[in-house]
Every structure is written in C-alpha cells, then in structure tokens.
XYZ file of C-alpha atoms in Angstrom:
387
model
C 172.181 77.856 181.986
C 174.550 80.606 180.344
C 177.277 81.480 182.908
C 177.323 85.081 184.018
C 180.235 87.033 183.067
C 180.400 89.771 186.501
C 180.892 92.913 185.266
C 184.338 94.426 184.939
C 185.261 90.426 184.868
C 187.358 89.038 181.758
C 186.564 85.915 180.459
C 189.555 84.597 180.748
C 190.529 85.548 184.257
C 193.586 84.711 186.255
C 194.316 80.759 186.955
C 192.588 79.498 190.054
C 190.202 82.696 190.114
C 186.544 81.383 191.405
C 184.387 80.494 188.331
C 181.584 83.166 187.733
C 178.398 82.825 189.739
C 175.782 81.130 187.725
C 172.329 82.900 187.130
C 168.961 80.646 187.155
C 167.996 82.101 184.362
C 169.465 82.153 180.520
C 170.161 85.901 178.982
C 168.654 87.157 175.905
C 168.934 90.892 174.574
C 166.898 92.866 171.876
C 167.930 93.123 168.370
C 167.845 97.480 167.537
C 165.709 98.216 164.868
C 167.046 100.167 162.180
C 166.282 103.277 163.456
C 166.551 105.308 166.772
C 162.377 105.344 166.850
C 160.019 102.354 166.594
C 158.802 100.911 163.616
C 162.096 103.065 161.305
C 160.201 107.246 162.648
C 164.024 108.057 162.759
C 165.947 105.489 160.072
C 169.500 104.949 160.303
C 171.725 104.742 157.608
C 173.294 101.379 156.449
C 177.202 101.632 157.713
C 175.290 103.695 160.744
C 173.011 100.672 161.714
C 175.645 97.842 161.397
C 178.110 99.728 163.613
C 175.254 100.195 166.179
C 174.188 96.611 165.903
C 178.055 95.755 166.125
C 177.776 97.732 169.617
C 174.788 95.796 171.151
C 175.853 92.124 170.143
C 179.125 93.214 171.889
C 177.562 94.128 174.911
C 175.205 90.935 174.668
C 177.915 88.695 174.712
C 179.874 90.595 177.379
C 176.948 89.962 179.441
C 176.836 86.547 178.678
C 173.452 86.422 177.041
C 173.203 83.553 174.787
C 170.168 85.003 172.138
C 168.952 87.859 170.634
C 165.360 88.842 169.709
C 164.641 90.018 166.119
C 161.064 91.720 166.594
C 159.286 92.294 162.842
C 158.033 95.459 162.345
C 156.500 96.197 158.738
C 159.184 99.558 158.621
C 161.923 97.905 160.248
C 164.808 96.047 158.485
C 163.323 92.833 157.775
C 163.836 90.263 160.523
C 165.593 87.669 158.280
C 168.217 90.327 157.154
C 168.853 91.009 160.945
C 169.113 87.727 162.249
C 172.137 87.144 159.368
C 173.750 90.187 160.878
C 173.181 89.650 164.125
C 175.293 85.725 163.143
C 178.402 87.961 161.414
C 178.383 90.539 163.936
C 179.110 87.497 166.888
C 180.666 84.582 168.315
C 177.772 82.603 169.745
C 174.338 84.938 169.721
C 171.411 82.623 167.932
C 168.711 84.684 166.422
C 165.009 84.425 167.878
C 163.216 85.687 164.350
C 159.619 86.888 164.655
C 157.869 85.522 161.547
C 154.124 86.392 161.280
C 152.259 82.923 160.790
C 149.291 84.462 158.129
C 152.437 86.335 156.332
C 154.885 83.286 156.185
C 155.057 79.707 154.437
C 156.356 76.803 156.688
C 158.514 75.514 153.836
C 160.406 79.225 153.058
C 160.669 79.723 156.599
C 161.845 75.824 157.690
C 164.774 76.625 154.292
C 165.783 80.243 155.477
C 166.642 78.830 159.627
C 168.020 75.226 158.279
C 170.493 77.740 155.697
C 171.331 79.837 158.024
C 172.296 77.010 160.900
C 174.289 75.253 158.559
C 176.836 78.606 157.381
C 177.217 80.013 160.873
C 177.330 76.297 162.685
C 174.828 78.048 165.330
C 170.800 77.446 165.882
C 168.260 79.955 164.793
C 165.269 79.938 166.974
C 161.429 81.324 165.778
C 159.128 83.517 167.607
C 155.819 82.525 165.952
C 153.288 85.550 166.254
C 149.528 85.658 165.281
C 149.938 89.612 164.109
C 149.728 92.060 166.933
C 147.378 94.208 164.940
C 145.013 92.882 162.731
C 144.153 95.446 160.657
C 148.112 95.501 159.299
C 147.703 91.472 158.273
C 144.752 92.760 155.445
C 146.749 95.502 154.458
C 149.600 93.082 153.754
C 147.391 90.770 151.786
C 147.678 88.281 154.865
C 145.703 84.823 153.673
C 142.250 85.989 155.861
C 141.981 84.565 159.274
C 139.198 85.116 161.325
C 140.343 86.706 164.796
C 139.010 83.537 167.084
C 140.973 81.289 164.761
C 144.607 83.148 164.382
C 146.044 80.946 167.016
C 145.040 77.671 165.513
C 146.426 78.908 162.509
C 150.030 79.423 164.674
C 149.584 76.061 165.975
C 149.729 74.211 162.413
C 152.251 76.324 161.544
C 154.455 75.618 164.208
C 153.461 71.803 163.304
C 154.144 72.156 159.645
C 157.695 73.897 160.344
C 159.327 70.809 162.564
C 157.735 68.641 159.781
C 159.562 70.412 156.909
C 162.849 70.714 159.168
C 162.560 66.651 159.908
C 161.193 66.350 156.143
C 158.165 64.475 157.165
C 154.796 65.350 155.456
C 152.387 67.337 156.995
C 148.676 68.312 156.120
C 146.246 70.323 157.978
C 143.566 72.775 157.173
C 146.113 75.097 156.049
C 148.865 73.610 154.430
C 149.919 70.687 152.628
C 153.495 69.906 152.305
C 155.322 66.416 151.029
C 159.061 67.618 151.135
C 162.485 66.119 152.147
C 164.400 67.848 154.947
C 165.750 71.503 153.428
C 169.087 70.934 155.463
C 171.899 71.890 153.257
C 173.944 69.373 155.725
C 175.207 65.721 154.739
C 173.243 64.418 157.180
C 169.415 65.495 157.734
C 167.872 67.184 160.935
C 166.622 65.446 163.579
C 163.328 65.276 164.530
C 162.126 68.261 166.416
C 160.125 67.922 169.571
C 159.769 70.485 172.787
C 162.854 69.743 174.615
C 166.348 70.976 175.862
C 168.400 73.068 173.234
C 170.818 70.723 171.951
C 172.724 70.938 168.645
C 171.891 73.253 166.214
C 168.114 72.271 167.073
C 165.907 75.232 166.639
C 163.551 76.295 169.267
C 159.774 77.255 168.700
C 158.394 80.687 170.757
C 155.406 82.512 170.954
C 153.913 85.269 172.945
C 151.379 83.752 175.600
C 147.837 84.667 174.688
C 144.717 84.399 176.389
C 142.705 84.021 172.524
C 140.597 81.060 171.678
C 142.970 78.090 169.985
C 145.973 79.104 172.511
C 145.577 76.116 174.595
C 146.389 73.940 171.176
C 149.389 75.916 170.337
C 150.859 75.676 173.585
C 152.274 72.347 173.697
C 153.888 72.646 171.168
C 156.370 74.997 172.073
C 159.954 75.073 173.561
C 158.571 78.145 175.812
C 156.653 81.716 175.586
C 157.383 85.226 175.885
C 155.666 87.322 178.337
C 155.432 90.887 178.834
C 156.725 91.763 182.465
C 153.501 91.761 184.686
C 152.961 92.687 188.425
C 154.025 89.453 190.456
C 150.682 88.235 191.308
C 149.132 88.526 187.577
C 152.663 86.482 186.281
C 151.983 83.767 189.023
C 148.627 83.316 187.575
C 150.055 83.270 183.883
C 152.910 81.085 184.784
C 150.475 78.771 186.365
C 147.802 78.544 183.459
C 150.832 78.493 180.921
C 152.251 75.079 182.587
C 148.296 73.353 182.715
C 147.888 74.523 178.789
C 151.448 72.404 178.378
C 154.078 75.016 178.200
C 157.483 72.665 179.059
C 160.032 75.054 178.424
C 159.019 77.985 180.858
C 158.588 81.379 180.138
C 160.980 84.275 178.659
C 160.309 87.265 180.981
C 160.546 90.518 178.967
C 161.412 93.336 180.525
C 163.267 97.004 180.780
C 166.178 97.632 183.090
C 167.025 100.971 184.723
C 168.969 100.630 187.619
C 171.684 103.299 189.016
C 173.188 103.399 192.826
C 170.223 104.556 194.627
C 166.677 104.347 193.544
C 166.038 108.200 192.955
C 168.433 108.496 190.784
C 167.491 105.437 188.580
C 163.897 106.997 188.817
C 165.302 110.260 187.221
C 167.209 108.321 184.910
C 164.066 106.340 183.671
C 162.087 109.246 183.348
C 164.897 111.913 181.554
C 165.145 108.130 179.378
C 161.497 107.337 178.644
C 159.151 110.497 179.754
C 157.564 110.313 177.163
C 157.435 113.588 174.043
C 154.290 114.439 171.771
C 155.875 112.247 168.961
C 156.064 109.316 171.327
C 152.090 109.591 171.908
C 151.233 109.428 168.231
C 153.319 106.124 167.404
C 151.675 104.508 171.175
C 147.748 106.127 169.539
C 148.885 104.136 166.261
C 149.937 101.041 167.326
C 146.952 100.869 169.893
C 144.577 101.027 167.227
C 143.343 97.602 165.928
C 145.676 96.282 168.667
C 144.555 92.476 168.990
C 147.568 91.289 171.299
C 146.305 90.399 174.469
C 149.885 90.666 176.260
C 150.034 94.580 174.907
C 146.803 95.071 175.881
C 147.230 93.574 179.411
C 149.698 96.355 179.698
C 147.895 99.299 178.702
C 145.377 98.044 180.944
C 148.060 98.483 183.719
C 148.899 101.597 182.937
C 146.202 103.383 183.340
C 145.899 101.943 186.624
C 149.295 103.121 188.218
C 152.269 104.300 187.002
C 154.196 101.970 189.413
C 153.594 98.130 190.574
C 155.526 96.103 193.231
C 157.173 99.152 193.986
C 159.739 99.300 191.071
C 157.884 97.654 188.045
C 157.359 100.920 186.266
C 154.388 101.538 183.633
C 155.634 105.611 183.532
C 157.292 105.222 180.188
C 155.553 107.205 177.008
C 155.750 104.282 174.970
C 154.669 101.439 177.147
C 152.616 99.604 175.265
C 154.566 99.246 172.263
C 157.621 98.712 174.735
C 157.320 96.565 177.635
C 157.361 97.739 181.128
C 160.978 98.177 183.475
C 162.372 97.609 186.636
C 163.575 100.349 188.102
C 165.229 101.274 191.098
C 168.675 100.461 192.999
C 171.086 97.373 191.790
C 170.174 95.114 194.346
C 166.513 96.179 194.559
C 166.124 95.465 190.636
C 167.968 92.196 191.146
C 166.140 90.983 193.763
C 162.560 91.643 191.674
C 164.085 89.608 189.284
C 165.231 86.750 191.352
C 161.598 87.116 192.558
C 160.190 86.714 189.370
C 162.607 83.943 188.487
C 161.491 81.682 191.168
C 157.382 81.806 189.208
C 159.207 79.886 186.342
C 161.114 82.540 184.822
C 163.742 80.454 182.827
C 164.988 83.195 179.971
C 165.160 86.895 181.140
C 165.007 88.743 177.868
C 166.584 92.543 178.660
C 164.822 94.858 176.358
C 166.433 97.817 174.496
C 167.795 99.968 175.930
C 167.478 103.666 175.272
C 171.374 103.716 175.021
C 173.836 100.831 175.042
C 175.435 102.956 177.981
C 172.501 101.660 179.980
C 174.253 97.753 179.270
C 176.940 98.750 182.267
C 174.284 99.030 184.490
C 172.665 96.020 183.428
C 175.458 93.872 184.303
C 175.714 95.515 187.898
C 172.527 94.319 188.356
C 173.352 90.760 186.843
C 175.989 90.952 189.369
C 173.836 92.054 191.983
C 171.510 88.772 191.145
C 174.198 86.059 190.900
C 175.046 87.257 194.655
C 171.862 86.961 195.853
C 171.454 83.527 194.307
C 174.851 82.180 195.683
C 174.545 83.319 199.023
C 172.924 80.748 201.631
C 169.605 81.299 202.968
C 169.348 83.317 206.101
C 168.114 81.380 209.562
C 164.709 82.603 210.024
C 166.080 83.398 213.284
C 168.243 85.748 212.139
C 165.790 87.445 209.615
C 162.603 87.201 211.419
C 160.755 85.508 208.450
C 160.539 82.103 207.480
C 163.794 81.223 205.410
C-alpha cells in the first residue's frame, strides 16, 4: 500500500505532524505517448517529450504513485525506451510495460526486465496483451494465432517469461526455452509466482478479457487491468475474475476531471475532451478491426448513455481509445472511487490527463478520499441508512 502525500504537503513534514492518511489502493499513473495526440498524431521533438515525461514523473511521485503504465502504440515511442526514461527520470516509479505476446519472444522480454531492474534497482512489470486490433498483428508480421486462441497464447507467454527469469526450462505449444536466468546480478532471480510485490520481483498483469482461453491465463497473473465501468458491471466483472483465479485484484483505469463543483467539472471535461473531427477520425480508425473486449464494452456503454452512475462520463470524443472519466466535485469523485475500491480495486490507475495541471485536481480528490477512508462510519441512527 502506498502512503498518500496530501496535496500541498511536503514529504518531509514537521516533526510530530500526523502521518499522511493511507488510501485503500496502490496508485499508478500513465506514461505520456511521444506526442500530444493518440499514436503520435502530433509528435513532439525528443527534448520536448523528455521534458513532458519528466513533469509527469514528478507529479506521479508527488501524488504517491509507485508505478507508471506504459502503453504500446506502434506509431509512438517504443515502450521499452519509454520505460528506460521513466526509470531515469524518477526516484521510485516502476514501469508496467505493455508487451504484445504474438510480437514478442519471452526470453527477450525476460532479459530486458532483468537488465533494467539490475541497472535501476527497481522492479519492471509487464502488461501482457493479445493485441487490441487483430488486423495490426498481421501487418506487423506476428506469428499467426487464431482469434479464439490468443488468450491461450498469452498464458503460454506468461508462463514462459516466469520460467526464463527463474532459470527453468519451458516447453509449450508455441515456446521451447532451455536457458539459465538472464539476470546479470551475482545471484539468480528468485522463482516467480503470483503474490505480494517483494524486492525487484516483476509482476505480470493483463487486461481482463471475456475472450475464450482467458480462464487459463487468469491464474498466472498478479492482477488484471480493467477500464472503469458502471458499478453493477464492475461488480459482475470483478466477481468473474475472482472465480477465474485472479488473486491480485483489479487495477482500475479511469480518467479524473474534478473541480470545486460538479458543474465546473463538467464544463472542464467538455472543454478538454469534448471531441473534434480529428478525434472522431482517430476513433474510427482505432475501432475498425477492434478485438479487445474491454474496448468493445466501453464503446457499447458510450452508445447507451453519456453518463452512468451520476459521474462516470462516456462523452469524450475519443472514448473507446481513452478510458471513461469520473467527472464531478472533489468529494463526489472521491466517494465514487471508494465505492469502486470496495469491489476489489487494489490499484487505481489515473489515466493520462489532457494537461499536467490536472494532477493538482487529482491530488484534491485523493485528499478527500483519504479523509473519507479514515473517518469512522456514522451510526445508522444519525444517517438514516445502515452503517
């Protein structure tokens, strides 16, 4: 559990001051792509991108985040290069790097994880994906895998990465590896198994999926990534994941737009994310050939309604590419997060904001959530509801 440093509070506060209130989840942020638009539609130059990344890393650590999710878009910066820069520009952030199983070799991935961890003394985690758009895989020369076997392929990939890091042989349908651990450290890497983070042991994540074969993949994971959904849907999905053997809980990805009042927050959300003709085009290009069940569910919910559960907003021009957003007053968004945490959310992934200045508002939400989580429950007689 990561301690939360309240907004405006320095990490080294005055002696005798009470410690910052803890939050009931780990906190991650998202690594910016190499441009201001999806998949590099408006690429920044190298120095400009590195300055932007440094700003995002500084805010992540100020908020109390301990990891940064690194996506893999073909026309954006290579995720391993981005992960290296995250490690170089932060004190404690651990990258969670997206790897597309059909495009990657487990031994190569294990070596990269081991090398980066050795150099920086921090764990490097993996987000193992099957590929959101099946058409892209063929264009990039991926090994052919029928759509109904892609999750099984991911399961083999995860098992092989674990085996290679531990120096164990692995044989399966797609992989046969007999190699010592690639760790450059004096002692071999410890055997990997799902469980609490310890030392520099990498953790394996994957987007939750309703596709065939995910029930074989789920027990190999330390947690699943879920896009935010209405409460009832999220309750059903987290229950399904628990039945499938995901023991590490859910890393919930959600955008946050918060202000002093709900009205101001909605105005800010529409101004920043209301959409343009370019957004509409990018959304169409992204959704053509889409196979990800997570993205499909988001698009389906967006077509049904712009608002769900009072403050979960699906009206952004790029929803489906981006995750939906909690939009409202600081306390309203904090209460929504706490309600979702009770369903099994162990990690909150704050989606990439339109502007780094938005992190100050996220900090206000986290302050409210920490205070609410620490407050004793009101007696039923005072609230009129069960405590």
